[in-house]
Coordinates of C-alpha atoms and ligand atoms in Angstrom, one line a residue:
M628 CA -2.7 -3.4 -44.0
L629 CA -2.3 -7.2 -43.6
G630 CA -0.1 -8.6 -40.8
F631 CA 0.5 -5.3 -39.1
P632 CA 3.1 -6.0 -36.4
K633 CA 2.1 -6.1 -32.7
P634 CA 4.0 -3.6 -30.5
Y635 CA 6.7 -5.0 -28.3
S636 CA 6.8 -4.2 -24.6
D637 CA 7.1 -0.4 -24.2
E638 CA 7.6 0.1 -27.9
L639 CA 6.5 3.5 -29.2
L640 CA 3.7 3.4 -31.7
Y641 CA 6.0 5.4 -33.9
S642 CA 8.4 2.5 -33.9
T643 CA 5.7 -0.1 -34.6
V644 CA 4.6 1.8 -37.7
A645 CA 8.3 2.0 -38.8
R646 CA 8.6 -1.8 -38.4
A647 CA 5.4 -2.3 -40.4
G648 CA 7.1 -0.4 -43.3
V649 CA 10.2 -2.6 -43.0
H650 CA 8.2 -5.9 -42.8
D651 CA 6.1 -4.8 -45.8
G652 CA 9.2 -3.7 -47.8
E653 CA 7.6 -0.3 -48.1
T654 CA 10.3 2.2 -48.8
S655 CA 8.4 5.3 -49.5
P656 CA 7.1 7.1 -46.4
K657 CA 4.1 8.5 -48.3
Q658 CA 3.0 5.0 -49.4
L659 CA 3.3 3.8 -45.8
L660 CA 1.1 6.6 -44.6
D661 CA -1.4 5.8 -47.3
Q662 CA -1.5 2.1 -46.4
V663 CA -1.7 2.6 -42.6
F664 CA -3.7 5.8 -42.2
E665 CA -5.1 6.4 -45.6
N666 CA -3.8 9.9 -45.1
R667 CA -0.5 11.4 -46.4
K668 CA -0.5 14.4 -44.2
I669 CA 0.1 12.6 -40.9
I670 CA 3.0 13.9 -38.9
A671 CA 5.2 11.2 -37.4
T672 CA 4.7 12.0 -33.7
V673 CA 6.8 10.2 -31.1
D674 CA 5.3 11.2 -27.7
L675 CA 1.6 11.8 -28.0
P676 CA 0.6 10.7 -31.5
S677 CA -2.8 11.1 -33.1
H678 CA -4.8 8.7 -35.2
V679 CA -4.3 5.9 -32.7
Q680 CA -7.7 4.5 -33.6
S681 CA -6.6 3.8 -37.1
L682 CA -3.7 1.8 -35.7
A683 CA -6.0 -0.1 -33.3
Q684 CA -8.1 -1.1 -36.3
Q685 CA -5.1 -2.9 -37.8
Y686 CA -5.5 -5.6 -35.1
P687 CA -8.3 -8.2 -34.6
S688 CA -10.8 -7.1 -32.0
N689 CA -10.0 -10.1 -29.7
S690 CA -6.3 -9.1 -29.5
G691 CA -7.1 -6.6 -26.7
L692 CA -5.0 -4.0 -28.6
N693 CA -7.6 -1.3 -28.5
T694 CA -7.1 2.5 -28.6
S695 CA -6.9 3.0 -24.9
L696 CA -4.3 0.3 -24.4
L697 CA -2.2 1.5 -27.2
I698 CA -2.2 5.0 -25.8
A699 CA -1.5 3.8 -22.2
R700 CA 1.3 1.4 -23.0
H701 CA 2.9 2.6 -26.2
T702 CA 3.0 6.4 -26.1
L703 CA 4.3 8.8 -23.4
W704 CA 0.8 9.2 -22.1
P705 CA 1.6 8.1 -18.5
I706 CA 4.2 10.9 -18.2
Y707 CA 1.5 13.5 -18.6
A708 CA -1.8 11.9 -17.6
P709 CA -1.5 11.8 -13.8
F710 CA -0.8 15.5 -13.7
L711 CA -3.6 16.8 -15.9
P712 CA -7.1 17.5 -14.5
P713 CA -9.9 15.1 -15.6
E714 CA -11.5 17.5 -18.1
R715 CA -8.3 17.9 -20.0
I716 CA -7.5 14.2 -20.0
K717 CA -10.8 13.4 -21.8
K718 CA -10.0 15.9 -24.6
L719 CA -6.4 14.8 -24.9
R720 CA -7.5 11.1 -25.3
N721 CA -10.0 12.0 -27.9
W722 CA -7.5 14.0 -29.9
M723 CA -5.0 11.2 -29.7
A724 CA -7.6 8.6 -30.8
E725 CA -8.6 10.7 -33.9
Q726 CA -7.1 13.8 -35.4
S727 CA -5.0 16.2 -33.4
Q728 CA -3.1 18.7 -35.5
G729 CA -1.0 19.7 -32.6
A730 CA -4.0 20.0 -30.2
A731 CA -2.6 17.1 -28.1
H732 CA 0.5 19.0 -27.4
L733 CA -1.4 22.1 -26.3
A734 CA -3.8 20.0 -24.1
S735 CA -1.0 18.1 -22.5
G736 CA 0.7 21.4 -21.5
I737 CA 4.0 20.3 -23.3
A738 CA 3.8 23.4 -25.6
A739 CA 3.8 25.8 -22.6
S740 CA 6.0 23.7 -20.2
R741 CA 9.5 24.4 -19.2
V742 CA 10.2 20.8 -20.0
K743 CA 10.4 20.4 -23.7
A744 CA 10.1 17.3 -25.8
K745 CA 13.3 15.9 -27.2
T746 CA 14.2 17.1 -30.6
E747 CA 16.0 13.9 -31.7
L748 CA 15.5 10.2 -31.1
F749 CA 17.7 8.5 -28.5
A750 CA 18.6 4.8 -28.0
C751 CA 20.4 2.5 -25.6
R752 CA 23.0 0.4 -27.4
P753 CA 23.0 -2.6 -24.9
C754 CA 19.2 -2.7 -25.0
L755 CA 19.3 -2.8 -28.8
A756 CA 21.7 -5.8 -28.6
E757 CA 19.3 -7.5 -26.2
Q758 CA 16.3 -6.9 -28.4
R759 CA 18.1 -8.2 -31.5
L760 CA 18.9 -11.4 -29.6
K761 CA 15.4 -11.8 -28.2
Y762 CA 13.3 -10.8 -31.2
G763 CA 15.6 -10.8 -34.2
E764 CA 14.9 -7.1 -34.7
C765 CA 15.1 -3.8 -32.8
Y766 CA 12.6 -1.1 -31.7
W767 CA 12.4 2.4 -30.2
H768 CA 11.7 2.0 -26.5
R769 CA 9.5 4.7 -25.0
L770 CA 11.7 5.4 -22.0
W771 CA 14.5 6.6 -24.2
Q772 CA 12.2 9.4 -25.5
V773 CA 11.0 10.7 -22.2
P774 CA 12.1 14.4 -21.9
L775 CA 15.2 14.9 -19.8
V776 CA 15.9 11.2 -19.5
R777 CA 19.6 10.6 -20.4
M778 CA 20.1 7.1 -19.1
C779 CA 18.8 3.6 -19.4
P780 CA 18.3 2.5 -15.8
K781 CA 19.6 -0.9 -16.6
H782 CA 22.7 -0.1 -18.8
G783 CA 23.7 3.5 -18.5
A784 CA 24.0 6.5 -20.8
L785 CA 21.8 6.8 -23.9
S786 CA 23.1 7.7 -27.3
R787 CA 21.7 10.5 -29.4
S788 CA 20.7 9.4 -32.9
N789 CA 20.8 11.3 -36.2
I790 CA 17.0 11.2 -36.5
E791 CA 15.7 14.7 -35.9
L792 CA 12.1 15.0 -35.2
D793 CA 11.2 18.1 -37.1
G794 CA 12.3 19.2 -40.5
E795 CA 13.0 16.6 -43.2
H796 CA 11.8 13.6 -41.2
R797 CA 8.4 15.1 -40.4
H798 CA 6.3 12.6 -42.2
A799 CA 8.7 9.6 -42.0
F800 CA 8.6 6.8 -39.4
I801 CA 12.2 5.6 -39.2
P802 CA 13.1 2.2 -37.8
V803 CA 15.9 2.3 -35.2
E804 CA 17.9 0.0 -37.4
S805 CA 18.2 2.8 -40.0
A806 CA 19.5 5.3 -37.5
D807 CA 23.1 6.3 -36.8
L808 CA 24.0 6.5 -33.2
F809 CA 26.5 9.1 -31.9
Q810 CA 28.6 9.0 -28.8
D811 CA 26.9 8.3 -25.5
V812 CA 25.6 11.4 -23.8
L813 CA 27.3 12.6 -20.6
V814 CA 25.4 11.5 -17.4
K815 CA 25.7 12.1 -13.7
E816 CA 24.5 9.9 -10.9
Q817 CA 21.3 12.0 -10.5
D818 CA 20.4 10.9 -14.0
E819 CA 20.0 7.3 -12.8
V820 CA 17.7 8.4 -10.0
F821 CA 15.6 10.4 -12.4
A822 CA 15.5 7.7 -15.1
K823 CA 14.3 5.1 -12.5
Q824 CA 11.5 7.3 -11.4
C825 CA 10.4 7.9 -15.1
A826 CA 10.5 4.1 -15.7
Q827 CA 8.1 3.7 -12.8
L828 CA 5.9 6.5 -14.0
L829 CA 5.5 4.8 -17.4
L830 CA 3.9 1.8 -15.6
S831 CA 1.4 4.0 -13.8
N832 CA -2.2 3.8 -14.9
C833 CA -3.5 6.7 -12.9
E834 CA -4.8 9.8 -14.5
G835 CA -6.8 12.9 -14.1
I836 CA -5.9 13.9 -10.5
S837 CA -7.6 17.3 -9.8
F838 CA -5.8 20.5 -8.9
A839 CA -7.5 20.3 -5.5
Q840 CA -6.1 16.8 -4.8
W841 CA -2.6 17.8 -5.8
S842 CA -2.8 21.0 -3.6
L843 CA -3.9 18.9 -0.6
F844 CA -1.3 16.3 -1.3
Y845 CA 1.6 18.8 -1.2
K846 CA 0.2 20.5 1.9
Q847 CA 0.1 17.2 3.8
F848 CA 3.5 16.2 2.4
A849 CA 5.1 19.4 3.7
V850 CA 3.4 19.1 7.1
S851 CA 4.3 15.4 7.5
L852 CA 7.9 16.0 6.8
N853 CA 8.0 19.2 8.9
Y854 CA 8.8 21.7 6.2
L855 CA 7.2 24.3 8.3
D856 CA 8.1 27.6 9.8
G857 CA 5.6 27.9 12.6
S858 CA 2.4 26.9 11.0
R859 CA 3.4 28.1 7.5
I860 CA 5.1 26.3 4.7
D861 CA 8.9 26.9 4.9
H862 CA 9.6 27.6 1.2
S863 CA 13.2 28.4 1.8
K864 CA 13.9 25.1 3.5
I865 CA 12.1 23.3 0.7
H866 CA 14.2 25.1 -1.9
D867 CA 17.5 24.3 -0.1
T868 CA 16.6 20.6 0.3
V869 CA 15.7 20.3 -3.4
V870 CA 18.8 22.0 -4.6
T871 CA 21.1 20.1 -2.3
F872 CA 19.6 16.7 -3.3
W873 CA 19.8 17.2 -7.1
G874 CA 22.7 19.6 -7.2
K875 CA 22.5 23.1 -8.8
Q876 CA 24.3 22.1 -11.9
W877 CA 22.1 19.1 -12.7
L878 CA 18.9 21.2 -12.2
E879 CA 20.4 23.9 -14.4
D880 CA 21.3 21.3 -17.1
V881 CA 17.8 20.0 -17.2
R882 CA 16.5 23.6 -17.0
I883 CA 14.3 23.3 -13.9
L884 CA 16.5 25.0 -11.3
P885 CA 13.9 26.7 -9.1
S886 CA 14.5 30.4 -8.5
R887 CA 13.9 32.2 -5.2
I888 CA 11.3 34.6 -6.5
E889 CA 7.7 34.4 -5.4
T890 CA 6.4 32.9 -8.7
S891 CA 9.1 30.1 -8.8
W892 CA 7.6 26.7 -9.8
L893 CA 8.7 25.1 -6.5
K894 CA 6.9 27.7 -4.4
S895 CA 3.8 27.4 -6.6
L896 CA 3.8 23.6 -6.2
F897 CA 3.2 24.1 -2.4
R898 CA 0.4 26.6 -2.9
K899 CA -3.1 26.1 -4.3
H900 CA -2.6 24.6 -7.8
R901 CA -4.1 26.7 -10.6
K902 CA -2.2 25.0 -13.4
S903 CA -0.5 21.7 -13.9
F904 CA 3.1 21.0 -13.2
S905 CA 5.3 18.7 -15.3
F906 CA 6.2 15.2 -14.3
A907 CA 9.8 16.3 -13.9
E908 CA 8.9 19.0 -11.4
H909 CA 6.9 16.5 -9.4
I910 CA 9.7 14.0 -9.4
V911 CA 12.3 16.5 -8.4
A912 CA 10.3 17.8 -5.4
I913 CA 8.9 14.5 -4.1
V914 CA 12.1 12.5 -4.3
A915 CA 14.3 15.2 -2.8
L916 CA 12.0 16.2 0.1
S917 CA 11.3 12.6 1.1
D918 CA 15.0 11.8 0.6
G919 CA 14.2 9.1 -1.9
R920 CA 11.7 7.3 0.4
L921 CA 8.6 8.3 -1.5
S922 CA 8.5 7.5 -5.2
I923 CA 6.5 9.3 -7.9
S924 CA 4.1 6.4 -8.3
E925 CA 3.4 6.2 -4.6
A926 CA 2.8 10.0 -4.6
I927 CA 0.4 9.6 -7.5
N928 CA -1.5 6.8 -5.7
Q929 CA -1.7 8.9 -2.6
A930 CA -2.9 12.1 -4.3
S931 CA -5.5 10.2 -6.4
S932 CA -7.0 8.6 -3.3
L933 CA -7.3 11.9 -1.4
I934 CA -10.9 12.9 -0.9
I935 CA -11.6 16.6 -0.8
S936 CA -12.9 17.2 2.6
A937 CA -15.9 19.5 2.1
A938 CA -17.7 16.9 0.1
E939 CA -16.8 14.2 2.6
T940 CA -18.2 16.2 5.6
K941 CA -21.4 16.8 3.8
N942 CA -21.9 13.1 3.1
Q943 CA -21.2 12.1 6.6
S944 CA -23.7 14.5 8.2
A945 CA -26.3 13.4 5.6
Q946 CA -25.9 9.8 6.7
K947 CA -26.3 10.5 10.4
H948 CA -29.9 11.7 10.1
D949 CA -31.1 8.4 8.9
V950 CA -30.6 6.4 12.1
E951 CA -33.2 8.0 14.4
P952 CA -35.6 5.4 16.0
V953 CA -38.9 5.2 14.3
A954 CA -41.2 3.4 16.9
P955 CA -42.4 5.3 20.0
P956 CA -39.9 4.6 22.9
S957 CA -40.8 2.0 25.5
P958 CA -40.7 2.9 29.3
D959 CA -37.4 1.0 29.5
Q960 CA -36.0 3.1 26.7
L961 CA -37.2 6.3 28.3
Q962 CA -35.7 5.4 31.6
W963 CA -32.4 4.6 30.0
K964 CA -32.4 7.8 28.1
T965 CA -32.9 9.8 31.4
L966 CA -30.1 7.8 33.1
L967 CA -27.7 8.7 30.4
K968 CA -28.1 12.3 31.2
S969 CA -26.5 11.7 34.6
Y970 CA -24.3 8.6 34.0
S971 CA -22.0 7.4 31.3
P972 CA -23.3 4.4 29.4
K973 CA -20.8 2.2 31.2
A974 CA -21.7 3.4 34.7
A975 CA -25.4 3.1 34.0
R976 CA -24.9 -0.4 32.8
Q977 CA -23.1 -1.4 36.0
I978 CA -25.8 0.2 38.3
Y979 CA -29.0 -0.9 36.4
K980 CA -28.0 -4.3 35.2
A981 CA -31.5 -5.8 34.8
L982 CA -32.7 -2.8 32.8
Y983 CA -29.7 -3.0 30.6
A984 CA -30.2 -6.7 30.0
R985 CA -33.8 -6.1 29.0
L986 CA -32.8 -3.4 26.5
Y987 CA -30.0 -5.6 25.2
R988 CA -32.5 -8.3 24.5
N989 CA -35.4 -6.2 23.1
N990 CA -33.8 -3.0 21.7
Y991 CA -30.3 -4.0 20.8
E992 CA -29.7 -1.6 17.9
W993 CA -31.3 1.3 19.6
L994 CA -29.2 0.7 22.7
M995 CA -25.9 0.6 20.7
E996 CA -26.9 3.7 18.9
I997 CA -27.9 5.8 21.9
D998 CA -24.9 4.6 24.0
K999 CA -22.6 5.6 21.1
S1000 CA -24.1 9.0 20.7
F1001 CA -24.0 9.8 24.4
H1002 CA -20.5 8.5 24.5
T1003 CA -19.3 10.7 21.7
E1004 CA -21.2 13.7 23.0
T1005 CA -19.4 13.4 26.3
T1006 CA -16.0 13.0 24.6
L1007 CA -16.7 16.1 22.5
K1008 CA -17.8 18.1 25.5
N1009 CA -15.3 17.1 28.1
H1010 CA -12.1 16.2 26.3
R1011 CA -11.9 18.1 23.1
V1012 CA -9.2 16.3 21.2
D1013 CA -6.1 18.1 20.1
W1014 CA -5.7 16.3 16.8
S1015 CA -2.4 17.9 15.9
K1016 CA -0.9 16.8 19.3
R1017 CA -2.3 13.3 18.9
D1018 CA -1.0 13.2 15.3
R1019 CA 2.5 14.0 16.5
K1020 CA 2.4 11.5 19.3
I1021 CA 1.1 8.6 17.2
A1022 CA 3.5 9.5 14.4
R1023 CA 6.4 9.1 16.8
E1024 CA 5.2 5.7 17.8
L1025 CA 4.6 4.8 14.1
R1026 CA 8.1 5.9 13.1
R1027 CA 9.6 3.7 15.8
V1028 CA 7.5 0.7 14.8
C1029 CA 8.3 1.1 11.1
K1030 CA 12.0 1.6 11.7
A1031 CA 12.2 -1.7 13.6
L1032 CA 10.1 -3.5 11.0
T1033 CA 11.9 -2.2 7.9
E1034 CA 15.2 -3.3 9.3
N1035 CA 13.9 -6.8 9.8
L1036 CA 14.2 -8.9 6.6
N1037 CA 11.8 -11.5 8.0
A1038 CA 8.9 -9.1 8.7
P1039 CA 5.6 -9.9 7.1
H1040 CA 4.1 -7.8 4.3
L1041 CA 4.2 -4.2 5.6
S1042 CA 0.8 -3.2 4.3
R1043 CA -0.9 -0.1 5.5
T1044 CA -3.3 -2.2 7.6
F1045 CA -0.6 -4.3 9.1
L1046 CA 1.4 -1.1 10.2
I1047 CA -1.7 0.4 11.7
H1048 CA -2.4 -2.7 13.7
Q1049 CA 1.0 -2.5 15.4
L1050 CA -0.1 0.7 17.1
N1051 CA -1.6 1.1 20.6
Q1052 CA -4.4 3.4 19.3
R1053 CA -5.1 1.5 16.1
A1054 CA -8.8 2.2 16.1
T1055 CA -8.3 5.9 16.4
V1056 CA -5.9 5.8 13.5
E1057 CA -8.2 3.7 11.3
K1058 CA -11.2 6.0 11.9
N1059 CA -9.5 9.4 11.9
L1060 CA -6.7 9.1 9.4
S1061 CA -7.8 12.2 7.6
R1062 CA -7.2 14.2 10.8
L1063 CA -3.7 12.7 11.2
P1064 CA -1.7 14.0 8.2
R1065 CA 1.7 13.0 9.7
C1066 CA 0.6 9.5 10.3
A1067 CA -1.0 9.3 6.8
M1068 CA 2.2 10.4 5.2
L1069 CA 4.4 8.0 7.3
L1070 CA 2.1 5.1 6.3
T1071 CA 2.6 6.0 2.7
L1072 CA 6.3 6.2 3.1
Y1073 CA 6.7 2.9 5.0
S1074 CA 4.0 0.7 3.6
E1075 CA 5.2 -1.8 1.0
S1076 CA 3.7 -2.4 -2.5
T1077 CA 3.4 -6.0 -3.6
T1078 CA 6.5 -5.6 -5.7
E1079 CA 8.6 -4.3 -2.8
Y1080 CA 7.4 -7.1 -0.5
Q1081 CA 8.2 -9.7 -3.2
A1082 CA 11.7 -8.1 -3.7
R1083 CA 12.3 -8.4 0.1
R1084 CA 11.3 -12.0 0.1
L1085 CA 13.5 -12.8 -2.8
T1086 CA 16.5 -11.1 -1.2
R1087 CA 15.9 -12.8 2.1
A1088 CA 15.7 -16.2 0.4
Y1089 CA 18.8 -15.5 -1.7
L1090 CA 20.9 -14.4 1.3
S1091 CA 19.8 -17.3 3.4
M1092 CA 20.6 -19.9 0.7
R1093 CA 24.0 -18.3 0.0
N1094 CA 24.9 -18.3 3.7
K1095 CA 24.1 -22.0 3.9
H1096 CA 26.2 -22.6 0.8
R1097 CA 23.2 -24.1 -1.0
E1098 CA 23.2 -24.3 -4.8
I1099 CA 20.9 -21.5 -6.1
K1100 CA 18.6 -22.7 -8.8
R1101 CA 15.6 -20.8 -10.1
W1102 CA 13.1 -23.3 -8.7
S1103 CA 14.7 -23.6 -5.4
L1104 CA 15.1 -19.9 -4.9
L1105 CA 11.4 -19.4 -5.8
R1106 CA 10.4 -22.1 -3.3
E1107 CA 12.5 -20.7 -0.6
A1108 CA 11.0 -17.2 -1.2
G1109 CA 7.4 -18.6 -1.5
L1110 CA 6.9 -17.0 -4.9
S1111 CA 5.5 -18.4 -8.1
D1112 CA 5.6 -17.3 -11.7
E1113 CA 1.9 -16.4 -11.6
R1114 CA 2.2 -14.2 -8.6
M1115 CA 5.4 -12.4 -9.5
T1116 CA 5.1 -8.8 -10.7
E1117 CA 7.0 -7.8 -13.9
L1118 CA 9.8 -6.0 -11.9
I1119 CA 10.3 -9.0 -9.7
T1120 CA 10.7 -11.3 -12.7
A1121 CA 13.4 -9.0 -14.0
L1122 CA 15.1 -8.8 -10.5
L1123 CA 15.1 -12.6 -10.3
K1124 CA 16.8 -12.8 -13.7
D1125 CA 19.5 -10.4 -12.5
I1126 CA 20.1 -12.4 -9.3
L1127 CA 20.4 -15.7 -11.2
S1128 CA 22.7 -14.3 -13.8
E1129 CA 25.2 -13.1 -11.2
Ligands
ZN2142 ZN1 19.4 -0.3 -21.9

């Protein structure tokens, strides 16, 4: 089809096809299917459509609008992909690229999930007005279609439309301009929190996190926030915190109120994962238990970077065997080795200075290696480290440091490394983070993403200019905040616009 429209930001492919029909003056849905897909049996799917490859072929190859990009940015893929194991991800993507016949819905777990897809299309009226102003036409935004989302984070309640997704409209791609919108749906303040998390999730490009990684993530998460009863997970405390945070009624409304029975989804979430959980369940648990300090995207980043320890340990011991000295030892080396059986490397160095100097000159690498191995051996023998105790101690220091820093608008970028470097035992933390789950979780909670850092700079600049009664222009605000258009993330560009319009 000639001149097939490009999708707008976050536009559903369903919507792009619908606009193609409008642009082309194509009124019969069957003819539209023929023209775009050369197939009249296509079902107009909103969330995880199939035949995406046919759509990608409508664009020139240098446009960058390939199958993967269309799936990632113009379907509800990011809502499902981070929570499915790698083998299912691959199948799902293939089905979406080609033909699916409902297989995508089975693979994604939607069919079996407590969280069902919406049965009608929804829209945000103020967003539609903005789109009309900006582009001269309107489109279906994908956030409106995310299951359980009842609010546009920017404007408020969504409106239900008369477009039902099964039944008579099965094969029709209907443009938003042809839809009738009913009254706004009723929303609560929890809906805003939930919608914001979903909006973030749509920007995530992480996928295929294994069950083992999610299991470990939740274990560390519970430990770091002290949801423990002795050394076991305190399921009852977790349950109460989640229900108090979201409210029983809201959880009932969206049909994911966890029960108290052994097989409740919330209890299973903190056990070894054997099946995937929906995005909504992850959001509800993570946001409630961290009291809003850990977002779903941060949790995803953390879970995806977890290395499953058995494999890690194997790798490390394999590496250690490679560093044995190859040449026969010199008399100096033999003497040093004997000395180390009675003295620590430091003591031996102080007593036998000349010997040490010779070895330092002639056998530097060997010397460092043997000193290190004797040093670690003594540490292991004499002072077995209580990692759990150390974790708690450093975590207390870390929490104090982070609290002071986060209250300071002028603090530099609170990256993970920066936070670690504020600690007395920074080398220990850097080298042994996997043994310090509390510290690891605190670092995730408190470290700032680039967007968060830029937001803080922007706010700081704005407040400082306002206090000095300076006129706030876009360029002057950017200069004061040390930001530029090239470096700003998408969210910051939007925030800047909001600040300037006030
Ligand atoms: Zn809106």
